[in-house]
Amino acid sequence: MAEIKIEKKKPVWPWILLIVVILAIVAFIIYQNQSSDGFNDDYDDDYSGVEIENDNDDTLYEDNAIYDTIRNDEYGTAAMTALMESMRDSVRFGTDSTYTKTALKSLVQLTVFKARAYDVESNAALTNLEQYAESSVSTDSRMDKSDKLQTQLKKVSDDVVKIIEALQPKANLAAAAVTNLKNTASKISNTTALSKQQATLQTFFRQAHDILHDLQS
């Protein structure tokens, strides 16, 4: 009598497990998309009322907190980079008006940034520097007798020193470094042509750069 072979049925559970895994993957993808959409909705809600400056008008950021954050970031990064670049060609201090004013503005922006980072109390010197930080730099590179840049540089350098002195106790700045900077600034004359004060200007910018660069903020 011939033996009848009975084939065993293949188990169904591997297929069930595969379907469960596929459903889990699909559910995960849907959840991720929903989370991303929710984040974008929240982002749009948070920033929908903020006006960004454009080329067509003079509108600035309505949200002062956001504006200050963006502006401070600019002062903390671009200003330091620009100042470091100026130090590489410091022989132009006092001979190139635009170059000197650009370096001075970078120094002022960096000083303002550090003052805010260390919560320096608002005062006349800081207000002056904030206004100067927002000013435009002319493109006139001539240095002649009618140029009053030396007067401006004298005033601004004195204000920079005042803010760094205010930073000294807050940031534990070395007293000797601050004193040396103050002494150098006192040698800057508002009546002598800057072309005759190159060495003093080079020293002042270098000392101020070194002090601000070492501050962690």
mmCIF file of C-alpha atoms in Angstrom:
data_model
loop_
_atom_site.group_PDB
_atom_site.id
_atom_site.type_symbol
_atom_site.label_atom_id
_atom_site.label_comp_id
_atom_site.label_asym_id
_atom_site.label_seq_id
_atom_site.Cartn_x
_atom_site.Cartn_y
_atom_site.Cartn_z
ATOM 1 C CA MET A 1 0.000 0.000 0.000
ATOM 2 C CA ALA A 2 1.445 3.300 -1.020
ATOM 3 C CA GLU A 3 2.299 5.739 1.760
ATOM 4 C CA ILE A 4 0.526 9.091 1.474
ATOM 5 C CA LYS A 5 2.778 12.046 2.302
ATOM 6 C CA ILE A 6 1.068 14.805 4.212
ATOM 7 C CA GLU A 7 2.739 18.198 3.804
ATOM 8 C CA LYS A 8 2.857 20.270 6.935
ATOM 9 C CA LYS A 9 1.282 23.690 6.642
ATOM 10 C CA LYS A 10 3.785 26.514 6.745
ATOM 11 C CA PRO A 11 3.396 28.672 9.860
ATOM 12 C CA VAL A 12 1.429 31.884 9.368
ATOM 13 C CA TRP A 13 3.080 33.904 12.159
ATOM 14 C CA PRO A 14 6.085 35.090 10.049
ATOM 15 C CA TRP A 15 3.651 36.797 7.670
ATOM 16 C CA ILE A 16 1.753 38.327 10.555
ATOM 17 C CA LEU A 17 5.023 39.618 12.019
ATOM 18 C CA LEU A 18 6.022 41.096 8.649
ATOM 19 C CA ILE A 19 2.690 42.908 8.357
ATOM 20 C CA VAL A 20 3.057 44.279 11.892
ATOM 21 C CA VAL A 21 6.552 45.575 11.105
ATOM 22 C CA ILE A 22 5.339 47.250 7.892
ATOM 23 C CA LEU A 23 2.422 48.885 9.725
ATOM 24 C CA ALA A 24 4.807 50.120 12.434
ATOM 25 C CA ILE A 25 7.103 51.703 9.829
ATOM 26 C CA VAL A 26 4.161 53.395 8.089
ATOM 27 C CA ALA A 27 2.858 54.706 11.427
ATOM 28 C CA PHE A 28 6.316 56.054 12.313
ATOM 29 C CA ILE A 29 6.613 57.902 8.984
ATOM 30 C CA ILE A 30 3.164 59.451 9.405
ATOM 31 C CA TYR A 31 3.999 60.531 12.956
ATOM 32 C CA GLN A 32 7.273 62.135 11.856
ATOM 33 C CA ASN A 33 5.522 64.108 9.115
ATOM 34 C CA GLN A 34 2.886 65.341 11.539
ATOM 35 C CA SER A 35 5.561 66.416 14.040
ATOM 36 C CA SER A 36 7.456 68.293 11.333
ATOM 37 C CA ASP A 37 4.274 70.065 10.212
ATOM 38 C CA GLY A 38 3.502 70.989 13.794
ATOM 39 C CA PHE A 39 6.980 72.465 14.276
ATOM 40 C CA ASN A 40 6.649 74.524 11.108
ATOM 41 C CA ASP A 41 3.248 75.790 12.218
ATOM 42 C CA ASP A 42 4.663 76.838 15.599
ATOM 43 C CA TYR A 43 7.648 78.487 13.926
ATOM 44 C CA ASP A 44 5.385 80.448 11.594
ATOM 45 C CA ASP A 45 3.186 81.516 14.505
ATOM 46 C CA ASP A 46 6.159 82.708 16.567
ATOM 47 C CA TYR A 47 7.698 84.769 13.770
ATOM 48 C CA SER A 48 4.650 85.808 11.764
ATOM 49 C CA GLY A 49 4.573 89.245 13.396
ATOM 50 C CA VAL A 50 8.246 90.011 12.856
ATOM 51 C CA GLU A 51 9.162 92.456 10.130
ATOM 52 C CA ILE A 52 12.572 92.011 8.537
ATOM 53 C CA GLU A 53 14.500 94.878 7.024
ATOM 54 C CA ASN A 54 14.251 94.995 3.238
ATOM 55 C CA ASP A 55 15.617 97.018 0.357
ATOM 56 C CA ASN A 56 12.394 98.956 -0.217
ATOM 57 C CA ASP A 57 12.068 100.754 3.109
ATOM 58 C CA ASP A 58 13.767 101.371 6.424
ATOM 59 C CA THR A 59 11.588 98.975 8.428
ATOM 60 C CA LEU A 60 13.557 97.184 11.104
ATOM 61 C CA TYR A 61 12.601 94.220 13.234
ATOM 62 C CA GLU A 62 9.429 94.867 15.221
ATOM 63 C CA ASP A 63 10.429 92.330 17.844
ATOM 64 C CA ASN A 64 13.267 94.027 19.729
ATOM 65 C CA ALA A 65 14.420 90.808 21.371
ATOM 66 C CA ILE A 66 14.880 89.060 18.023
ATOM 67 C CA TYR A 67 16.514 92.151 16.522
ATOM 68 C CA ASP A 68 18.965 92.416 19.422
ATOM 69 C CA THR A 69 19.856 88.746 19.095
ATOM 70 C CA ILE A 70 20.594 89.051 15.376
ATOM 71 C CA ARG A 71 22.452 92.323 15.814
ATOM 72 C CA ASN A 72 24.496 90.999 18.738
ATOM 73 C CA ASP A 73 25.440 87.922 16.775
ATOM 74 C CA GLU A 74 26.677 90.185 14.004
ATOM 75 C CA TYR A 75 28.752 92.196 16.470
ATOM 76 C CA GLY A 76 30.155 89.083 18.096
ATOM 77 C CA THR A 77 31.252 87.301 14.945
ATOM 78 C CA ALA A 78 31.552 89.687 12.015
ATOM 79 C CA ALA A 79 33.016 92.471 14.150
ATOM 80 C CA MET A 80 35.715 90.233 15.600
ATOM 81 C CA THR A 81 36.568 88.872 12.161
ATOM 82 C CA ALA A 82 36.682 92.357 10.626
ATOM 83 C CA LEU A 83 38.846 93.675 13.447
ATOM 84 C CA MET A 84 41.268 90.774 13.120
ATOM 85 C CA GLU A 85 41.501 91.422 9.385
ATOM 86 C CA SER A 86 42.248 95.094 10.073
ATOM 87 C CA MET A 87 45.115 94.124 12.345
ATOM 88 C CA ARG A 88 46.819 92.330 9.462
ATOM 89 C CA ASP A 89 47.273 95.587 7.577
ATOM 90 C CA SER A 90 47.571 97.995 10.491
ATOM 91 C CA VAL A 91 50.089 100.173 8.634
ATOM 92 C CA ARG A 92 47.044 101.745 6.961
ATOM 93 C CA PHE A 93 45.809 103.123 10.276
ATOM 94 C CA GLY A 94 45.963 106.889 10.033
ATOM 95 C CA THR A 95 46.794 106.996 6.311
ATOM 96 C CA ASP A 96 43.610 105.524 4.832
ATOM 97 C CA SER A 97 40.485 107.218 6.173
ATOM 98 C CA THR A 98 38.032 104.503 5.151
ATOM 99 C CA TYR A 99 40.260 101.731 6.458
ATOM 100 C CA THR A 100 40.738 103.502 9.796
ATOM 101 C CA LYS A 101 37.024 104.208 10.246
ATOM 102 C CA THR A 102 36.091 100.647 9.284
ATOM 103 C CA ALA A 103 38.484 99.227 11.857
ATOM 104 C CA LEU A 104 37.175 101.668 14.466
ATOM 105 C CA LYS A 105 33.571 100.661 13.748
ATOM 106 C CA SER A 106 34.461 96.971 14.093
ATOM 107 C CA LEU A 107 36.113 97.702 17.439
ATOM 108 C CA VAL A 108 33.059 99.657 18.595
ATOM 109 C CA GLN A 109 30.634 96.913 17.541
ATOM 110 C CA LEU A 110 32.686 94.316 19.374
ATOM 111 C CA THR A 111 32.848 96.513 22.487
ATOM 112 C CA VAL A 112 29.074 97.005 22.437
ATOM 113 C CA PHE A 113 28.548 93.263 22.049
ATOM 114 C CA LYS A 114 30.761 92.474 25.041
ATOM 115 C CA ALA A 115 29.097 95.188 27.128
ATOM 116 C CA ARG A 116 25.698 93.650 26.492
ATOM 117 C CA ALA A 117 26.942 90.131 27.121
ATOM 118 C CA TYR A 118 28.233 91.181 30.558
ATOM 119 C CA ASP A 119 25.234 93.408 31.350
ATOM 120 C CA VAL A 120 27.191 96.628 31.594
ATOM 121 C CA GLU A 121 24.841 99.322 32.868
ATOM 122 C CA SER A 122 23.777 101.808 30.232
ATOM 123 C CA ASN A 123 25.704 105.069 30.348
ATOM 124 C CA ALA A 124 26.697 107.952 28.093
ATOM 125 C CA ALA A 125 29.778 106.160 26.736
ATOM 126 C CA LEU A 126 27.795 103.034 25.844
ATOM 127 C CA THR A 127 25.046 105.096 24.218
ATOM 128 C CA ASN A 128 27.640 106.919 22.109
ATOM 129 C CA LEU A 129 29.194 103.642 21.010
ATOM 130 C CA GLU A 130 25.809 102.104 20.166
ATOM 131 C CA GLN A 131 25.042 105.067 17.935
ATOM 132 C CA TYR A 132 28.455 104.886 16.289
ATOM 133 C CA ALA A 133 28.056 101.129 15.750
ATOM 134 C CA GLU A 134 24.930 101.796 13.688
ATOM 135 C CA SER A 135 26.483 104.588 11.629
ATOM 136 C CA SER A 136 27.682 104.301 8.052
ATOM 137 C CA VAL A 137 31.321 104.459 6.987
ATOM 138 C CA SER A 138 32.102 106.877 4.168
ATOM 139 C CA THR A 139 34.209 105.695 1.248
ATOM 140 C CA ASP A 140 36.509 108.709 1.149
ATOM 141 C CA SER A 141 40.035 107.399 1.700
ATOM 142 C CA ARG A 142 41.738 110.797 1.645
ATOM 143 C CA MET A 143 43.461 112.123 4.748
ATOM 144 C CA ASP A 144 43.784 115.897 4.506
ATOM 145 C CA LYS A 145 43.802 118.932 6.796
ATOM 146 C CA SER A 146 40.025 119.287 6.669
ATOM 147 C CA ASP A 147 39.493 115.721 7.859
ATOM 148 C CA LYS A 148 38.172 115.678 11.440
ATOM 149 C CA LEU A 149 38.551 111.956 11.870
ATOM 150 C CA GLN A 150 41.164 112.459 14.577
ATOM 151 C CA THR A 151 38.573 114.265 16.714
ATOM 152 C CA GLN A 152 36.066 111.478 16.232
ATOM 153 C CA LEU A 153 38.625 108.761 16.853
ATOM 154 C CA LYS A 154 39.766 110.438 20.067
ATOM 155 C CA LYS A 155 36.226 110.581 21.439
ATOM 156 C CA VAL A 156 35.345 107.042 20.411
ATOM 157 C CA SER A 157 38.587 105.565 21.752
ATOM 158 C CA ASP A 158 37.965 107.240 25.120
ATOM 159 C CA ASP A 159 34.457 105.746 25.222
ATOM 160 C CA VAL A 160 35.834 102.301 24.358
ATOM 161 C CA VAL A 161 38.228 102.575 27.294
ATOM 162 C CA LYS A 162 35.373 103.564 29.632
ATOM 163 C CA ILE A 163 33.363 100.499 28.657
ATOM 164 C CA ILE A 164 36.352 98.183 29.012
ATOM 165 C CA GLU A 165 36.954 99.681 32.465
ATOM 166 C CA ALA A 166 33.321 98.865 33.293
ATOM 167 C CA LEU A 167 33.914 95.315 32.027
ATOM 168 C CA GLN A 168 37.025 94.848 34.179
ATOM 169 C CA PRO A 169 35.309 93.799 37.442
ATOM 170 C CA LYS A 170 32.588 91.841 35.650
ATOM 171 C CA ALA A 171 34.949 89.832 33.464
ATOM 172 C CA ASN A 172 38.006 89.768 35.748
ATOM 173 C CA LEU A 173 40.132 91.583 33.212
ATOM 174 C CA ALA A 174 43.788 92.015 34.014
ATOM 175 C CA ALA A 175 44.246 95.433 35.595
ATOM 176 C CA ALA A 176 47.593 95.932 33.845
ATOM 177 C CA ALA A 177 46.081 95.340 30.396
ATOM 178 C CA VAL A 178 43.275 97.837 31.031
ATOM 179 C CA THR A 179 45.712 100.401 32.403
ATOM 180 C CA ASN A 180 47.997 100.035 29.391
ATOM 181 C CA LEU A 181 45.038 100.524 27.044
ATOM 182 C CA LYS A 182 43.965 103.637 28.936
ATOM 183 C CA ASN A 183 47.477 105.069 28.769
ATOM 184 C CA THR A 184 47.680 104.424 25.026
ATOM 185 C CA ALA A 185 44.293 106.042 24.428
ATOM 186 C CA SER A 186 45.417 109.116 26.342
ATOM 187 C CA LYS A 187 48.225 109.569 23.805
ATOM 188 C CA ILE A 188 45.809 109.794 20.887
ATOM 189 C CA SER A 189 45.521 113.457 19.955
ATOM 190 C CA ASN A 190 42.469 115.135 18.444
ATOM 191 C CA THR A 191 44.587 117.914 16.964
ATOM 192 C CA THR A 192 47.492 115.981 15.471
ATOM 193 C CA ALA A 193 47.133 114.375 12.037
ATOM 194 C CA LEU A 194 46.495 110.654 12.376
ATOM 195 C CA SER A 195 49.236 109.954 9.861
ATOM 196 C CA LYS A 196 51.640 111.114 12.569
ATOM 197 C CA GLN A 197 50.057 108.846 15.186
ATOM 198 C CA GLN A 198 50.334 105.510 13.411
ATOM 199 C CA ALA A 199 52.354 103.773 16.099
ATOM 200 C CA THR A 200 49.927 104.865 18.811
ATOM 201 C CA LEU A 201 46.910 103.769 16.772
ATOM 202 C CA GLN A 202 48.439 100.389 16.025
ATOM 203 C CA THR A 203 49.132 99.831 19.708
ATOM 204 C CA PHE A 204 45.654 100.954 20.770
ATOM 205 C CA PHE A 205 43.819 98.692 18.328
ATOM 206 C CA ARG A 206 46.036 95.731 19.190
ATOM 207 C CA GLN A 207 45.610 96.175 22.947
ATOM 208 C CA ALA A 208 41.820 96.605 22.663
ATOM 209 C CA HIS A 209 41.576 93.597 20.355
ATOM 210 C CA ASP A 210 43.552 91.389 22.729
ATOM 211 C CA ILE A 211 41.399 92.347 25.729
ATOM 212 C CA LEU A 212 38.076 91.798 23.956
ATOM 213 C CA HIS A 213 39.225 88.650 22.188
ATOM 214 C CA ASP A 214 40.021 86.942 25.481
ATOM 215 C CA LEU A 215 36.559 87.628 26.902
ATOM 216 C CA GLN A 216 34.242 84.632 26.846
ATOM 217 C CA SER A 217 30.650 85.590 26.111
#
